[in-house]
Coordinates of C-alpha atoms in Angstrom, one line a residue:
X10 CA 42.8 -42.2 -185.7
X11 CA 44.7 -41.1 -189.3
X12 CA 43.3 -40.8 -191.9
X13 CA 44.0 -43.4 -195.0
X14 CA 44.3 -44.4 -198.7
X15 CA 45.2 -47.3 -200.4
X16 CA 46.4 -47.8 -203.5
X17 CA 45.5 -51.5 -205.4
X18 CA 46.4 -52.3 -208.9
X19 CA 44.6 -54.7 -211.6
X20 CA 47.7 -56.9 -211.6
X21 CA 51.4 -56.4 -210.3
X22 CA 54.0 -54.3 -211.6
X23 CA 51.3 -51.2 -212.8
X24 CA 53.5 -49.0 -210.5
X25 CA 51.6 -48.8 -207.0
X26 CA 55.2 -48.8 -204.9
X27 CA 56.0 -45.7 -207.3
X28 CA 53.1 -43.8 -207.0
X29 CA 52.8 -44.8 -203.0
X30 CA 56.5 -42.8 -202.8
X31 CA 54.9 -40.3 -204.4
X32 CA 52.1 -39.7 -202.4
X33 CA 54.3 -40.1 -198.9
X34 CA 56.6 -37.1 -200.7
X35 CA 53.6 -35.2 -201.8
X36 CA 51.6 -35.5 -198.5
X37 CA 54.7 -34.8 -196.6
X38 CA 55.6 -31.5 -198.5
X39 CA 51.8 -30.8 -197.4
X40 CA 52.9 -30.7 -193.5
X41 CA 51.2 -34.1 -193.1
X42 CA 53.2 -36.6 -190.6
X43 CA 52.6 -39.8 -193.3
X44 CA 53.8 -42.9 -193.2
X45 CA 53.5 -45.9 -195.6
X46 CA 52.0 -49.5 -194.8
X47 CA 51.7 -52.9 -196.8
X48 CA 50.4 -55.6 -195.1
X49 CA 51.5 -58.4 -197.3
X50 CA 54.3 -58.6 -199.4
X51 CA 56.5 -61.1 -201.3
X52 CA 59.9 -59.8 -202.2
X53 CA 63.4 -60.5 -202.1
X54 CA 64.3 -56.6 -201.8
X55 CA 64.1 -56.1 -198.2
X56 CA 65.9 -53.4 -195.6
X57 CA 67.0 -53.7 -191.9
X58 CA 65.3 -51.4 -189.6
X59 CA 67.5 -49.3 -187.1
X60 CA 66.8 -52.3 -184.5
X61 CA 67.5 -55.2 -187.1
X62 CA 64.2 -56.1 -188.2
X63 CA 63.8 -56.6 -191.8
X64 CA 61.0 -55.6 -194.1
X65 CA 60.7 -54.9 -197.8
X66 CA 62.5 -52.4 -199.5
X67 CA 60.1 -50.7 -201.3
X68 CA 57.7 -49.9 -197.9
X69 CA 61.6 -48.6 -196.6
X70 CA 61.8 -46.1 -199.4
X71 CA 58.3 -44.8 -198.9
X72 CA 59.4 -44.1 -195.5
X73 CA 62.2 -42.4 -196.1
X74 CA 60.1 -40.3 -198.8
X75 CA 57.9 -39.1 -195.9
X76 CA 60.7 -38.4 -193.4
X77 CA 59.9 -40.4 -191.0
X78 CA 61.7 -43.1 -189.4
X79 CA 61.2 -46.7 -190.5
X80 CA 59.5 -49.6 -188.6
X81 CA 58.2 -53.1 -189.5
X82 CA 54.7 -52.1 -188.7
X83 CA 54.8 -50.8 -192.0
X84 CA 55.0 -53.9 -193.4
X85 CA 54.4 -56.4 -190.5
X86 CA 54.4 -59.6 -193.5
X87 CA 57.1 -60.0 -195.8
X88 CA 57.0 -63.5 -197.7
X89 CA 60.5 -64.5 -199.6
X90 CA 60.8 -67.0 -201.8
X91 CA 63.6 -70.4 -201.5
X92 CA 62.9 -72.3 -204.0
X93 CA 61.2 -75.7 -203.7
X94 CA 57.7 -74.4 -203.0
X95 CA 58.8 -73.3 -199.5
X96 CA 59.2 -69.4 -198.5
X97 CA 60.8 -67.8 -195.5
X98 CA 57.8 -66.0 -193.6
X99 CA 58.7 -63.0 -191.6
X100 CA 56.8 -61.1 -189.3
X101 CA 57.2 -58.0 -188.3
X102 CA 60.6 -58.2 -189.1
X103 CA 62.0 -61.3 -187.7
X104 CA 61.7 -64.7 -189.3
X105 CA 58.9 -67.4 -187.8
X106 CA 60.0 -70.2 -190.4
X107 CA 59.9 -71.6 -194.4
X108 CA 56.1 -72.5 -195.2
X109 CA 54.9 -73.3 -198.3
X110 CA 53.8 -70.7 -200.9
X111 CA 50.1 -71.7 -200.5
X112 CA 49.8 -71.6 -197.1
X113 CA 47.0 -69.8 -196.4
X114 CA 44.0 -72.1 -194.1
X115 CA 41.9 -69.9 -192.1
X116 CA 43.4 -69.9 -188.9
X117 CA 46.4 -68.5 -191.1
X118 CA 44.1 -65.9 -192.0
X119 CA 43.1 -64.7 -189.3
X120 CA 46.2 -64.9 -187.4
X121 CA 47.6 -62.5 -190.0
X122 CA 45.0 -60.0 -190.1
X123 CA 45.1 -59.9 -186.2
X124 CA 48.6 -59.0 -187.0
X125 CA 47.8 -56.5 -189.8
X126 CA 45.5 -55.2 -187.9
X127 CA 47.1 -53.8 -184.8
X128 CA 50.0 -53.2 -186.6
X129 CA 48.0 -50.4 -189.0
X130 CA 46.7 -49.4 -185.9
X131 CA 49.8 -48.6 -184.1
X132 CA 50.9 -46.4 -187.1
X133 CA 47.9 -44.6 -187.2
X134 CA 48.3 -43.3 -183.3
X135 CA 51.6 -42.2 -184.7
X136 CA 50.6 -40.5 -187.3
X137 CA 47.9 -38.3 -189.4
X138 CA 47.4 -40.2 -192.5
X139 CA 48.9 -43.7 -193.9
X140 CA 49.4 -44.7 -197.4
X141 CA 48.1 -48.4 -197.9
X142 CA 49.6 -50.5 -200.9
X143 CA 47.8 -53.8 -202.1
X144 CA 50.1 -56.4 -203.5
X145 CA 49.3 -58.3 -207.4
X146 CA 45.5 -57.5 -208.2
X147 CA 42.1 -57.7 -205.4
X148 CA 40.3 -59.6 -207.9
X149 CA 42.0 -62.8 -208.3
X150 CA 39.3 -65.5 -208.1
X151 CA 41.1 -68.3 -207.1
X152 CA 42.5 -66.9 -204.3
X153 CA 40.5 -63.6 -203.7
X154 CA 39.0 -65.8 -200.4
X155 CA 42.1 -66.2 -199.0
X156 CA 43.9 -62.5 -199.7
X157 CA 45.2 -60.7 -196.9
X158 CA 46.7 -57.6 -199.0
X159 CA 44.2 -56.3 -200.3
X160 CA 40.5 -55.4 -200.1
X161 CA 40.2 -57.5 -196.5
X162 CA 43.4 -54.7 -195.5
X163 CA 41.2 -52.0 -196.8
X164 CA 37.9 -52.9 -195.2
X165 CA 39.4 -52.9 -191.5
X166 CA 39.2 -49.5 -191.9
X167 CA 36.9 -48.7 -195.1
X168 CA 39.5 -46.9 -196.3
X169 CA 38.9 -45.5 -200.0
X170 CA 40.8 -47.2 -202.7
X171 CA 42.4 -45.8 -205.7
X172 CA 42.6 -48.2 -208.6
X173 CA 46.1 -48.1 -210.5
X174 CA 46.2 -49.2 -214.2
X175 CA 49.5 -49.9 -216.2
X176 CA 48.3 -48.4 -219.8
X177 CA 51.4 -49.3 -221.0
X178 CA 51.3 -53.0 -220.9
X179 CA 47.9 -53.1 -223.1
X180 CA 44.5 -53.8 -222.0
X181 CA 44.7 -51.7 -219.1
X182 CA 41.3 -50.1 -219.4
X183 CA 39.5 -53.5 -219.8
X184 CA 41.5 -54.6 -217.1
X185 CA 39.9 -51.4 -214.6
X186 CA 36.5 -53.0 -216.2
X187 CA 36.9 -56.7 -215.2
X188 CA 38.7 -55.9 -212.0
X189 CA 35.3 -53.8 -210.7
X190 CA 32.9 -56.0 -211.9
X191 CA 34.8 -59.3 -210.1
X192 CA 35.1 -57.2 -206.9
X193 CA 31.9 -57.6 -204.2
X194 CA 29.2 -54.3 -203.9
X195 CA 30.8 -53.5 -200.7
X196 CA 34.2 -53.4 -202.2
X197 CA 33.7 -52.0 -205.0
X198 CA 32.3 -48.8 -203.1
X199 CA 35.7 -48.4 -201.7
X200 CA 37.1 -48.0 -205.0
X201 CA 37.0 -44.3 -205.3
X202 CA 38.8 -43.6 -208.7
X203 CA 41.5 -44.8 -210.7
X204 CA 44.7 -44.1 -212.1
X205 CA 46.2 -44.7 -215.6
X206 CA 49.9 -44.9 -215.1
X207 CA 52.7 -45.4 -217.3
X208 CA 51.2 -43.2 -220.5
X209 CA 53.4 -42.9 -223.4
X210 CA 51.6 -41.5 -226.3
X211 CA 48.9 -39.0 -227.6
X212 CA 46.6 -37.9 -224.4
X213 CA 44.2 -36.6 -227.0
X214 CA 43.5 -40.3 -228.3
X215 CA 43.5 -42.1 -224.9
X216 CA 40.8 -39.0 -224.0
X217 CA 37.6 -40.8 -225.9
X218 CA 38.6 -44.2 -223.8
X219 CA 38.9 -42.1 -220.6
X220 CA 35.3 -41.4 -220.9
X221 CA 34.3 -44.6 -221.9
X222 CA 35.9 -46.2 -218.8
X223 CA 34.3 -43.6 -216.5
X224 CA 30.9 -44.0 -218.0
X225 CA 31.1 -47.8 -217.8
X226 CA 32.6 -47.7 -214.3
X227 CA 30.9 -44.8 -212.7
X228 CA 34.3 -44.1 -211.3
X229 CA 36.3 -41.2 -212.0
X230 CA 39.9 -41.2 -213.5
X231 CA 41.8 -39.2 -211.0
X232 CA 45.1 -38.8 -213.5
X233 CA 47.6 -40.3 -216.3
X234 CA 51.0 -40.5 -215.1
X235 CA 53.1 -40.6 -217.8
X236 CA 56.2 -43.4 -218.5
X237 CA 58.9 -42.1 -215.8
X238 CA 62.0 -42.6 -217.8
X239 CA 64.7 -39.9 -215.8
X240 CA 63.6 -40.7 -212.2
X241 CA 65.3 -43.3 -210.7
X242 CA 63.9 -45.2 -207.2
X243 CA 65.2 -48.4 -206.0
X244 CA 62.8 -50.9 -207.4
X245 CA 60.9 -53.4 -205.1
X246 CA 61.9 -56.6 -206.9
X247 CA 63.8 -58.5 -209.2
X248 CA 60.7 -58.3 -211.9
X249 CA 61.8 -54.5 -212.2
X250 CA 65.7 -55.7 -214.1
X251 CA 63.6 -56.9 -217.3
X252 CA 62.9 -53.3 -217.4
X253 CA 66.4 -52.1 -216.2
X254 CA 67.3 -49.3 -218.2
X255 CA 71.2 -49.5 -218.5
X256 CA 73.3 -46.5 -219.8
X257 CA 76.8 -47.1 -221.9
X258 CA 80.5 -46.3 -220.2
X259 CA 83.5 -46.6 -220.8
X260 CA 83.7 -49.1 -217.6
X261 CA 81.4 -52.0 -217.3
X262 CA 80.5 -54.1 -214.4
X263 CA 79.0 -57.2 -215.0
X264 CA 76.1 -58.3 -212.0
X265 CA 75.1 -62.1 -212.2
X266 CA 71.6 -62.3 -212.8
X267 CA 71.4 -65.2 -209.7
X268 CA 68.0 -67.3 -209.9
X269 CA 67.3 -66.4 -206.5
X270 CA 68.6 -62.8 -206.6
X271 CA 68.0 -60.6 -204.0
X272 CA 68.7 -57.0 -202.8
X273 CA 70.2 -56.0 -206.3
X274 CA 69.7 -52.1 -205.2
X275 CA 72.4 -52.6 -203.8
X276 CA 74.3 -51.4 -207.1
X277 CA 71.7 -48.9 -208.1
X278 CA 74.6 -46.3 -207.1
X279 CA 77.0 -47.9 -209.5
X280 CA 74.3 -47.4 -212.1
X281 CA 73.9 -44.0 -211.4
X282 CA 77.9 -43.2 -211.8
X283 CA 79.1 -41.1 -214.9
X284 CA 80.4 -43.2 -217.2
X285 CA 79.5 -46.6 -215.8
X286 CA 77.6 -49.1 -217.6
X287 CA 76.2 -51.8 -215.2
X288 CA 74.8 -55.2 -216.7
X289 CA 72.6 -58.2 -215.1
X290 CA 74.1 -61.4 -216.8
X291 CA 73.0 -64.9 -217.8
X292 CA 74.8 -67.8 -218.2
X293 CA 75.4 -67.4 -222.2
X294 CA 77.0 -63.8 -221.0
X295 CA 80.8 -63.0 -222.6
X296 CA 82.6 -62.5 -219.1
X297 CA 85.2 -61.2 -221.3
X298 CA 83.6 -57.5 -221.6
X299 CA 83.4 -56.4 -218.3
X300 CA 86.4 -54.7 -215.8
X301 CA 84.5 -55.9 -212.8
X302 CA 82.2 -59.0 -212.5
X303 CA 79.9 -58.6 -208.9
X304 CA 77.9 -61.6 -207.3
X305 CA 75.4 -60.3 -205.6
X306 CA 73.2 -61.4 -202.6
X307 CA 70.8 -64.7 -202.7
X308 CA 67.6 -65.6 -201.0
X309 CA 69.2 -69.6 -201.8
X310 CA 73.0 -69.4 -201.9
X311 CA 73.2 -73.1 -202.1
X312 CA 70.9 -73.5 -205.6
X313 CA 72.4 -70.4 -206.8
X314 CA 75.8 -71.4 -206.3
X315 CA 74.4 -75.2 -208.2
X316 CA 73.4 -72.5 -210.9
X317 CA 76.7 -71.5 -211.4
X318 CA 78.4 -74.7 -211.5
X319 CA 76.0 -76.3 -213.9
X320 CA 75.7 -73.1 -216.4
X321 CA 79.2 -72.6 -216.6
X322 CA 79.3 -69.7 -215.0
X323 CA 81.3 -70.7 -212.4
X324 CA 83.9 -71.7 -215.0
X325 CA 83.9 -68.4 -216.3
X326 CA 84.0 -66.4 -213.7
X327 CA 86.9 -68.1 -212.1
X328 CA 88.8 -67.5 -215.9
X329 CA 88.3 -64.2 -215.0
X330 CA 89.7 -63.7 -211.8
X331 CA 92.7 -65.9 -213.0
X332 CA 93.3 -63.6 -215.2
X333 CA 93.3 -60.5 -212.9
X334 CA 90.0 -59.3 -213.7
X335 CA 88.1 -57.6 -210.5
X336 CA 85.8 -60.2 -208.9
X337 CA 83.5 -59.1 -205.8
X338 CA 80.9 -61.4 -203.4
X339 CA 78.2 -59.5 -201.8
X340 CA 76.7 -61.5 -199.1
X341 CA 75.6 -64.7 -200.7
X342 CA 78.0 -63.9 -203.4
X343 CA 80.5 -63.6 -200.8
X344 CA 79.7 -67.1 -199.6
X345 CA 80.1 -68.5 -203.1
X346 CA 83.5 -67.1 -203.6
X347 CA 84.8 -69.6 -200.7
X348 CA 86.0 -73.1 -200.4
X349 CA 83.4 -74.8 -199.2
X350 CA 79.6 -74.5 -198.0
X351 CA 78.0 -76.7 -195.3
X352 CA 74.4 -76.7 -194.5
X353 CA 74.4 -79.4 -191.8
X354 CA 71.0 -78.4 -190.3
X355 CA 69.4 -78.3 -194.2
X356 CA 68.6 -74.4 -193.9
X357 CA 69.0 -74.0 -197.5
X358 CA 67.1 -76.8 -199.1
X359 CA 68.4 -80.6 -200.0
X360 CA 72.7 -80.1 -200.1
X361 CA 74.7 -80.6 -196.9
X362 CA 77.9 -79.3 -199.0
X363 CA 78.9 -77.8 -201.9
X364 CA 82.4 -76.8 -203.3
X365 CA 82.5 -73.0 -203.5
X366 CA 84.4 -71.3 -206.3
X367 CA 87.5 -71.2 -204.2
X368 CA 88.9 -67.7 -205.1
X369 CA 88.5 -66.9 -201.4
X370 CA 90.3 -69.0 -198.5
X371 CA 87.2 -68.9 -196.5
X372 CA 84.7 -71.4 -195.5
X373 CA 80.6 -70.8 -194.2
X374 CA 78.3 -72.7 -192.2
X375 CA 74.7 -72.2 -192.2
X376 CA 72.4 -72.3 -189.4
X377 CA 69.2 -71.4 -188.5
X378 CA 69.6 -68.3 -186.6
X379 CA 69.1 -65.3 -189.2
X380 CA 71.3 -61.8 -188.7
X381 CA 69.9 -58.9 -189.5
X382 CA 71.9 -55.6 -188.4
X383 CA 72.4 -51.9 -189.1
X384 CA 75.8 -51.6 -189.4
X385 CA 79.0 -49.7 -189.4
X386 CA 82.6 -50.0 -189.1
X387 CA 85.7 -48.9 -191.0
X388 CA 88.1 -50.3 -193.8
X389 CA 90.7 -52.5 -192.3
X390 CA 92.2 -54.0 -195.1
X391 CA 95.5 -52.1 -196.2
X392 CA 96.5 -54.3 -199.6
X393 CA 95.7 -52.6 -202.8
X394 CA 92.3 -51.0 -203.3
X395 CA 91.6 -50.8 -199.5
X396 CA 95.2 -49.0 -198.7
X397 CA 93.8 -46.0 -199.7
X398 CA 90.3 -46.3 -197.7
X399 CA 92.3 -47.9 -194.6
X400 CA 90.3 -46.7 -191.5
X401 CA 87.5 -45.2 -193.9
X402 CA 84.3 -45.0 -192.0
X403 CA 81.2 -46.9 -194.0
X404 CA 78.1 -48.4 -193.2
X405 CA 75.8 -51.0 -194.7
X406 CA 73.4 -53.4 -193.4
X407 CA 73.6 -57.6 -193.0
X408 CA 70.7 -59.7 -193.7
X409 CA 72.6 -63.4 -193.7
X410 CA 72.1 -66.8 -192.5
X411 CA 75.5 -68.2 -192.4
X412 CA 78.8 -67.5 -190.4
X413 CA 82.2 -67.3 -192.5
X414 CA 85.3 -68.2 -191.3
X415 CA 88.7 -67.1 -192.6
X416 CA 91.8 -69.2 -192.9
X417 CA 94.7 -68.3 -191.1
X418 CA 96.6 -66.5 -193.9
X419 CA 93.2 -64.8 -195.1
X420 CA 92.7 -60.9 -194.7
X421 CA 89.4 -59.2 -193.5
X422 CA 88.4 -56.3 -195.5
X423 CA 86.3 -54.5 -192.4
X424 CA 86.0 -53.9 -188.9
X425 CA 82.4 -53.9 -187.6
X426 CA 82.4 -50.9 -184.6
X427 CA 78.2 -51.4 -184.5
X428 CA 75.5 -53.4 -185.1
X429 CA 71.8 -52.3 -184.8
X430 CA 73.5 -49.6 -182.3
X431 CA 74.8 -52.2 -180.1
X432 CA 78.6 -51.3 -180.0
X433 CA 81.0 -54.9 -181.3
X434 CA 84.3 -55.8 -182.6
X435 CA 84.1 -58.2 -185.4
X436 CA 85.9 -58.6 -188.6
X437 CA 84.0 -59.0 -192.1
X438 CA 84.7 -59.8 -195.4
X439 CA 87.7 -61.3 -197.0
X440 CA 90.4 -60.1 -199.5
X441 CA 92.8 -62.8 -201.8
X442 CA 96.0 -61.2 -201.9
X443 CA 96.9 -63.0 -204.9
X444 CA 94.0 -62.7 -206.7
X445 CA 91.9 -59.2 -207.1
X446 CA 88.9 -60.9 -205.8
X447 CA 87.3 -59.9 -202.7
X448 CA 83.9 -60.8 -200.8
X449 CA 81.8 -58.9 -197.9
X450 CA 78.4 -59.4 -195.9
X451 CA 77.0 -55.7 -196.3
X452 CA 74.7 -54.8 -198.4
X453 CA 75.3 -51.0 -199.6
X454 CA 78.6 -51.6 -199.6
X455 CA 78.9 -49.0 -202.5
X456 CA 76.8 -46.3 -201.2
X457 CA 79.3 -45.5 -199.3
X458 CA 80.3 -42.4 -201.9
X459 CA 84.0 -42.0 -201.4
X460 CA 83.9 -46.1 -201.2
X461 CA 82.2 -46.2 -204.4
X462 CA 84.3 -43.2 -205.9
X463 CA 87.9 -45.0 -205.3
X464 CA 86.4 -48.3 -206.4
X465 CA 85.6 -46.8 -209.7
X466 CA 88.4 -44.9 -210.1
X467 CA 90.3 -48.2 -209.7
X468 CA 88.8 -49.4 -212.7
X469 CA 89.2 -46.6 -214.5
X470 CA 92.5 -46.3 -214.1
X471 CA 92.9 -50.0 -214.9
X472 CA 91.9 -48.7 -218.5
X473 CA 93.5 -45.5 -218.6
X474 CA 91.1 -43.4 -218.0
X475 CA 90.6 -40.1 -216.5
X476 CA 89.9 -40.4 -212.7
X477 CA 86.2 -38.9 -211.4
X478 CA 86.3 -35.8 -208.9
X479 CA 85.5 -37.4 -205.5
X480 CA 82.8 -35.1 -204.8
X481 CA 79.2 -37.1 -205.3
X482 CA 76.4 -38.3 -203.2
X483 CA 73.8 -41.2 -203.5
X484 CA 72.0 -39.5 -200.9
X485 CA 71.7 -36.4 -203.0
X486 CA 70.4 -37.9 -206.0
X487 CA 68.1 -40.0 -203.9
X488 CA 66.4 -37.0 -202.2
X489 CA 66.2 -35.3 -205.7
X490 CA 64.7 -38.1 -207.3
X491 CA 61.9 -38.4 -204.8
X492 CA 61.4 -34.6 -205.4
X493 CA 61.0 -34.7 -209.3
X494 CA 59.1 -38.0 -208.5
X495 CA 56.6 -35.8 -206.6
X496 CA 56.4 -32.7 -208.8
X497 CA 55.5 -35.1 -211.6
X498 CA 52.9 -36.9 -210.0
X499 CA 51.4 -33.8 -208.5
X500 CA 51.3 -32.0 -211.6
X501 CA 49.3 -34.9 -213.4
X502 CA 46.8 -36.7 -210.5
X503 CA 44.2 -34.8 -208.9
X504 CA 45.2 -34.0 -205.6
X505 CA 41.8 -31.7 -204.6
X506 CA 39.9 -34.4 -205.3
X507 CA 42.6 -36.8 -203.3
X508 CA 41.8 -35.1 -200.5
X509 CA 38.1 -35.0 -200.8
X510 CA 38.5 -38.6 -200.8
X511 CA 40.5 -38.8 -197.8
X512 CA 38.1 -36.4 -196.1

């Protein structure tokens, strides 16, 4: 049986997916064999597994922190929101069906944990220890009963907890106070220290109300992490773009800021470029600024596309591409670009049609049945952009419910070779010849470097700029990042007395 932790917050957002990462790095630079686990989660950020099953992103990242391959036991619930009241529920990676948000009877209850359950304990005869993550706070009196993330996750196995504080936000330390006191004896015994994270500031004044907390507590405070400004993880969800950090360049590529957003990782790499500026949008947004405006992927393509027609936006952004400006669909985005959308079955909510913003002669249907693939392929387009990248490997991932059909005189941009492993020959995504507007299904589309690299460069030379060397790597910074992520956290948590506690 591994050993465990877990890791619970006194509300969401204090940073436990961060520090989890950390720990999976830190414990697997110890020679452990770690792998990460959250039983519950709801998130529109989520990954396909190597055999298509889809769980959230942040429990993916973790995994790939620790090396290890990932699974959908490490997450076996993942909850995303539609709109309406209703969520798709997925279970170990495959959808069951759209329940609403407060569905949670007993028989739910323990039907889940069942689930939880034997999923933790596959991982654990897989490997030596597993980092836990709670989701929102374990203290939350209205629905602390009915809570299958947190402290009922942790009992299963009485693993120890470790309390995670955002001092940043304010009132962190009574928060560590009133989250104790509201939890029961029993679980507050699990809690076996706590962790102030976020710290910007004078440690020698926060010092006094460290001892105050621990005296009132009798728990101890097992580190301060300060505010992580330079490290740069993909975030778990969409509540992570208030605090996006953007950088100025001289090109700027404008992301919709979609009610229903979902996977917006997927343009962490253009952040990360030299000399790129990437924005999320609103509707009051001057389209006018950017060289490349990107809709990105939707949990509810059918309201979100509604949300473009009735802010304007969809106005806007076809000004733009009428008047040559780059326009690019991922996934849901890539739906919207089309002529039309027809939900005949009602898998999106209330509309059976909606007109599409036309830019791309294409047309999608939704249904029921939900595709979620590894994938790879090559560039088959050879019009502008995509002449140079014609028969250029790259790989991405599809998590859709809809199948698009091209016109007759319309022009994939790809040729799927694989999904999941399972060897195909499709086409995907669309290109307007007339128009520089173009539209695909994968996700990570641009962490494809040398993809990524001519794409920019397109851009820059649109402004007369300099082109970029084509040498850089996503993958690179990404396996740096969890490195200076680790060294950080190491050098400011207690990690003897971690692994007393483990012990």
């Amino acid at each position: 049986m591994a050993k465990t932790i877990m890791l619970q917050g006194t509300s969401s957002n204090v940073g436990k997916s961060i520090l989890a990462t950390a720990l999976c790095r830190i414990f697997s630079q110890d020679g452990y064999q770690v792998a990460p686990f959250k039983s519950w989660n709801m998130a529109l950020n989520s990954y396909v597994t190597a055999d298509g099953g889809e769980i959230g992103r942040a429990q993916a990242i973790q995994a790939d922190a620790a090396g290890i391959k990932i699974s959908v036991d490490m997450q076996p619930f993942l909850i995303k929101p539609k709109g309406d009241g209703q969520s798709q529920v997925i279970v170990k990676g495959r959808p069951i069906g759209d329940f609403g948000v407060d569905r949670k009877d007993p028989e739910y209850i323990e039907w889940a944990m069942e689930i939880i359950d034997s999923s933790l304990r596959r991982l654990s005869a897989q490997y030596e220890l597993i980092v836990l993550e709670g989701a929102g706070s374990p203290a939350e009196i209205n629905i602390k009963d009915k809570d299958i993330a947190n402290m009922k996750v942790a009992k299963l196995n009485q693993t120890p907890v470790l309390l995670v504080a955002d001092i940043d936000r304010g009132g962190a330390l009574a928060a560590v106070v009133g989250t104790l006191k509201l939890l029961e004896p029993e679980e507050r015994d699990l809690v076996k220290g706590i962790i102030l994270n976020k710290f910007q500031g004078d440690f020698e004044l926060l010092k006094s109300g460290i001892d105050i907390l621990e005296e009132k507590t009798g728990k101890p405070v097992l580190g301060v992490i300060p505010y992580l400004k330079d490290i740069r993880i993909p975030a778990e969800d969409s509540v992570a773009l208030a605090d996006f950090c953007k950088q100025e360049g001289e090109v700027k590529i404008g992301i919709i800021n979609l009610p229903h957003i979902s996977n917006f990782t997927d343009f962490d790499s253009l952040a990360y470029e030299v000399g790129v500026e990437v924005d999320y949008l609103g509707a009051d947004a001057d389209l006018n600024n950017y060289d490349a405006i990107i809709i990105p992927g939707t949990k509810n393509t059918i309201l979100d596309l509604n949300y473009l027609h009735t802010s304007g936006l969809a106005r806007k952004i076809i000004a733009q591409a009428n008047a040559g400006k780059t326009v690019i669909g991922i996934c849901g985005g890539y739906q919207m670009l089309g002529k039309k959308l027809m939900d005949p079955e009602l898998v999106e909510g209330r509309i059976r049609q909606i007109i599409g913003l036309g830019l791309l002669d294409v047309e999608t249907t939704f249904s029921k049945e939900k595709r979620t693939y590894q994938v790879s392929g090559r560039v088959y387009s050879d019009l502008d952009l995509f002449r140079v990248l014609k028969n250029e490997l790259i790989t991405g991932y599809e998590i859709h419910m809809g199948d698009t059909k091209l016109a007759n005189n319309a022009q994939a941009l790809f040729k799927i070779e694989a999904r999941s492993k399972v060897q195909v020959d499709l086409l995907d995504g669309c290109y307007n010849q007339d128009l520089r507007v173009w539209g695909t299904y994968l996700h990570g589309i641009f962490d494809n470097d040398n993809f990524r690299r001519v794409f920019i460069n397109s851009l820059r030379r649109d402004k007369g700029l300099k082109e970029l060397a084509k040498e850089c790597s996503t993958r690179k910074a990404l396996v740096e990042s969890y490195d200076n992520l680790a060294e950080v956290v190491r050098g400011n948590l207690d990690m003897d007395k971690i692994y007393q506690i483990i012990e």
